[in-house]
């Protein structure tokens, strides 16, 4: 790697369309030039608690994540080092023993709802994007994902949304929008905003 990678933050509420934006960036640059770090990987491991107790924790507060470890990994990738990323089992609310290798590439995308609440992580980013989508759309997407992919019941997803997701969004996620360099309304379907973002990123990674 001839030059340090460009660190790109992609934040926004749960179900806002962050994954779509990340996918568009990777397709534009080429997957072989992009490494993606999801903040969701870094949930604190609370295996000392019973499963029922872990299920009741607030996973939408910044303290639920080991963001300092993510900062270490981003810095290591910036130095050209390979890192081992944690993996997380959302059905058991615990980290898996296995890790996944991440290699330094031209662009490092840091994705998550709370990534801009941590100053040290924020300061590593050359470009900060906030994907902005209305609350109803975000809730429906989250409900569909958690039931289909994370083994959740509809009732548990609704309860979590009302007790932690929604209030934490207003306390932490929405205020972090002020740190963004670019806000993309309408999620991942705003082609004009995404094209502007892609042109910027291509320029930064070609220097």
Short mmCIF file of C-alpha atoms in Angstrom, two decimals:
data_model
loop_
_atom_site.label_atom_id
_atom_site.label_comp_id
_atom_site.label_asym_id
_atom_site.label_seq_id
_atom_site.Cartn_x
_atom_site.Cartn_y
_atom_site.Cartn_z
CA UNK A 1 0.00 0.00 0.00
CA UNK A 2 1.73 3.14 -1.25
CA UNK A 3 -0.21 5.63 0.85
CA UNK A 4 -2.32 5.51 4.01
CA UNK A 5 -5.92 4.46 3.40
CA UNK A 6 -8.77 6.97 3.32
CA UNK A 7 -11.01 6.45 6.34
CA UNK A 8 -14.71 6.95 5.57
CA UNK A 9 -17.43 7.03 8.22
CA UNK A 10 -20.97 5.99 7.34
CA UNK A 11 -23.45 6.65 10.16
CA UNK A 12 -27.21 7.03 10.49
CA UNK A 13 -30.09 5.56 12.42
CA UNK A 14 -30.79 1.85 12.55
CA UNK A 15 -32.38 0.84 9.23
CA UNK A 16 -31.45 4.10 7.51
CA UNK A 17 -29.75 2.47 4.53
CA UNK A 18 -26.11 2.59 5.63
CA UNK A 19 -25.43 -0.85 4.18
CA UNK A 20 -26.70 0.26 0.78
CA UNK A 21 -24.38 3.28 0.81
CA UNK A 22 -21.42 1.13 1.88
CA UNK A 23 -22.20 -1.32 -0.91
CA UNK A 24 -22.31 1.49 -3.47
CA UNK A 25 -18.90 2.75 -2.33
CA UNK A 26 -17.40 -0.74 -2.52
CA UNK A 27 -18.85 -1.32 -6.00
CA UNK A 28 -17.52 2.02 -7.21
CA UNK A 29 -13.96 1.56 -5.93
CA UNK A 30 -13.84 -2.21 -6.41
CA UNK A 31 -14.22 -4.63 -3.48
CA UNK A 32 -10.49 -5.38 -3.55
CA UNK A 33 -9.79 -1.73 -2.62
CA UNK A 34 -12.22 -1.50 0.32
CA UNK A 35 -12.22 -2.88 3.86
CA UNK A 36 -15.41 -2.48 5.91
CA UNK A 37 -15.48 -2.36 9.71
CA UNK A 38 -18.98 -2.60 11.21
CA UNK A 39 -19.38 -1.11 14.68
CA UNK A 40 -21.84 -3.94 15.44
CA UNK A 41 -18.87 -6.31 15.65
CA UNK A 42 -17.61 -4.55 18.73
CA UNK A 43 -20.44 -5.04 21.21
CA UNK A 44 -19.01 -5.72 24.66
CA UNK A 45 -18.81 -9.40 25.50
CA UNK A 46 -21.02 -9.99 28.54
CA UNK A 47 -20.81 -13.76 28.81
CA UNK A 48 -20.79 -13.51 32.59
CA UNK A 49 -24.52 -12.72 32.32
CA UNK A 50 -27.25 -15.24 31.57
CA UNK A 51 -28.79 -15.08 28.09
CA UNK A 52 -31.99 -13.61 29.51
CA UNK A 53 -30.00 -10.87 31.23
CA UNK A 54 -27.96 -10.12 28.10
CA UNK A 55 -31.16 -9.81 26.09
CA UNK A 56 -32.33 -7.00 28.38
CA UNK A 57 -29.20 -4.84 28.01
CA UNK A 58 -29.31 -1.50 26.20
CA UNK A 59 -27.44 -2.13 22.95
CA UNK A 60 -28.16 1.34 21.57
CA UNK A 61 -26.04 3.30 24.08
CA UNK A 62 -22.41 4.13 23.20
CA UNK A 63 -21.22 2.30 26.34
CA UNK A 64 -22.48 -1.01 24.90
CA UNK A 65 -19.61 -1.04 22.38
CA UNK A 66 -15.87 -1.53 22.75
CA UNK A 67 -15.10 1.43 20.51
CA UNK A 68 -11.55 1.82 21.82
CA UNK A 69 -10.73 -1.54 20.23
CA UNK A 70 -12.23 -0.35 16.95
CA UNK A 71 -10.01 2.75 17.13
CA UNK A 72 -6.96 0.49 17.62
CA UNK A 73 -7.94 -1.57 14.59
CA UNK A 74 -8.49 1.46 12.35
CA UNK A 75 -5.11 2.87 13.39
CA UNK A 76 -3.41 -0.47 12.72
CA UNK A 77 -4.97 -0.70 9.26
CA UNK A 78 -3.83 2.87 8.59
CA UNK A 79 -0.28 1.73 9.37
CA UNK A 80 -0.59 -1.07 6.84
CA UNK A 81 -1.11 -3.84 9.39
CA UNK A 82 -3.49 -6.80 9.19
CA UNK A 83 -5.98 -7.04 12.08
CA UNK A 84 -8.29 -9.71 13.48
CA UNK A 85 -11.83 -8.37 13.83
CA UNK A 86 -14.24 -9.65 16.48
CA UNK A 87 -17.42 -11.42 15.37
CA UNK A 88 -20.72 -11.22 17.22
CA UNK A 89 -23.63 -13.64 17.61
CA UNK A 90 -26.81 -11.55 17.69
CA UNK A 91 -28.98 -14.50 18.65
CA UNK A 92 -26.88 -15.19 21.78
CA UNK A 93 -25.93 -11.55 22.47
CA UNK A 94 -22.28 -12.55 22.81
CA UNK A 95 -19.03 -12.56 20.88
CA UNK A 96 -17.99 -15.65 19.02
CA UNK A 97 -14.59 -17.19 19.58
CA UNK A 98 -13.73 -16.87 15.89
CA UNK A 99 -12.33 -13.66 14.40
CA UNK A 100 -12.16 -12.40 10.81
CA UNK A 101 -9.03 -11.06 9.16
CA UNK A 102 -9.11 -7.54 7.71
CA UNK A 103 -6.37 -6.23 5.45
CA UNK A 104 -5.34 -2.61 4.82
CA UNK A 105 -6.76 -1.31 1.56
CA UNK A 106 -7.16 2.03 -0.21
CA UNK A 107 -10.39 2.82 1.63
CA UNK A 108 -11.45 1.79 5.13
CA UNK A 109 -15.19 2.22 5.74
CA UNK A 110 -16.30 2.50 9.36
CA UNK A 111 -20.05 1.87 9.61
CA UNK A 112 -22.46 2.13 12.53
CA UNK A 113 -25.16 4.16 14.21
CA UNK A 114 -22.91 5.51 16.99
CA UNK A 115 -19.53 5.97 15.33
CA UNK A 116 -19.63 9.79 15.56
CA UNK A 117 -20.23 9.78 19.32
CA UNK A 118 -16.59 8.76 19.93
CA UNK A 119 -14.17 11.63 19.36
CA UNK A 120 -11.03 9.53 18.83
CA UNK A 121 -12.76 7.41 16.17
CA UNK A 122 -14.33 10.46 14.54
CA UNK A 123 -10.97 12.20 14.27
CA UNK A 124 -9.53 9.37 12.18
CA UNK A 125 -12.05 9.90 9.38
CA UNK A 126 -11.34 11.90 6.25
CA UNK A 127 -14.99 11.81 5.18
CA UNK A 128 -18.01 11.54 7.48
CA UNK A 129 -21.37 10.60 5.95
CA UNK A 130 -24.76 10.53 7.68
CA UNK A 131 -27.56 8.55 6.02
CA UNK A 132 -30.83 10.25 6.94
CA UNK A 133 -34.12 8.35 6.60
CA UNK A 134 -37.54 8.88 8.16
CA UNK A 135 -38.35 7.00 11.36
CA UNK A 136 -41.17 4.84 9.95
CA UNK A 137 -38.98 3.47 7.19
CA UNK A 138 -36.12 2.81 9.59
CA UNK A 139 -38.37 0.93 12.01
CA UNK A 140 -39.88 -1.29 9.31
CA UNK A 141 -36.43 -2.15 7.97
CA UNK A 142 -35.13 -2.95 11.45
CA UNK A 143 -38.15 -5.10 12.25
CA UNK A 144 -37.78 -7.08 9.02
CA UNK A 145 -34.02 -7.55 9.50
CA UNK A 146 -34.09 -8.57 13.16
CA UNK A 147 -36.84 -11.13 12.66
CA UNK A 148 -35.36 -12.60 9.46
CA UNK A 149 -31.64 -12.44 10.26
CA UNK A 150 -31.22 -12.27 14.03
CA UNK A 151 -33.78 -14.75 15.28
CA UNK A 152 -35.89 -12.16 17.07
CA UNK A 153 -39.63 -12.16 17.64
CA UNK A 154 -41.71 -9.26 16.36
CA UNK A 155 -42.79 -8.45 19.92
CA UNK A 156 -39.21 -8.27 21.21
CA UNK A 157 -38.13 -6.01 18.34
CA UNK A 158 -41.02 -3.62 18.99
CA UNK A 159 -40.32 -3.54 22.73
CA UNK A 160 -36.62 -2.86 22.16
CA UNK A 161 -37.42 -0.12 19.67
CA UNK A 162 -39.70 1.69 22.11
CA UNK A 163 -37.52 1.28 25.21
CA UNK A 164 -33.98 1.82 23.86
CA UNK A 165 -33.69 2.27 20.08
CA UNK A 166 -35.96 5.27 19.73
CA UNK A 167 -34.82 7.19 22.85
CA UNK A 168 -31.13 6.46 22.18
CA UNK A 169 -31.57 7.65 18.60
CA UNK A 170 -32.73 11.04 19.85
CA UNK A 171 -30.10 11.19 22.62
CA UNK A 172 -27.05 10.11 20.62
CA UNK A 173 -27.54 9.29 16.93
CA UNK A 174 -29.49 12.33 15.77
CA UNK A 175 -27.21 14.84 17.60
CA UNK A 176 -24.14 13.20 16.01
CA UNK A 177 -25.41 14.31 12.60
CA UNK A 178 -23.72 17.66 13.20
CA UNK A 179 -20.32 16.03 12.71
CA UNK A 180 -21.14 14.82 9.19
CA UNK A 181 -19.51 16.31 6.11
CA UNK A 182 -22.29 15.00 3.90
CA UNK A 183 -25.89 14.12 4.80
CA UNK A 184 -27.67 11.77 2.41
CA UNK A 185 -31.46 12.07 2.64
CA UNK A 186 -33.69 9.20 1.51
CA UNK A 187 -31.17 6.58 2.52
CA UNK A 188 -29.30 4.67 -0.14
CA UNK A 189 -31.66 5.70 -2.95
CA UNK A 190 -30.47 9.30 -3.35
CA UNK A 191 -28.42 8.82 -6.50
CA UNK A 192 -27.30 12.45 -6.77
CA UNK A 193 -25.91 12.59 -3.23
CA UNK A 194 -24.26 9.19 -3.59
CA UNK A 195 -22.68 10.17 -6.90
CA UNK A 196 -21.22 13.28 -5.25
CA UNK A 197 -19.87 11.10 -2.44
CA UNK A 198 -18.36 8.58 -4.85
CA UNK A 199 -16.63 11.29 -6.88
CA UNK A 200 -15.13 12.69 -3.68
CA UNK A 201 -13.91 9.29 -2.50
CA UNK A 202 -12.46 8.35 -5.89
CA UNK A 203 -10.53 11.62 -5.87
CA UNK A 204 -9.15 11.00 -2.37
CA UNK A 205 -8.12 7.39 -3.06
CA UNK A 206 -6.40 8.19 -6.36
CA UNK A 207 -3.91 10.66 -4.89
#
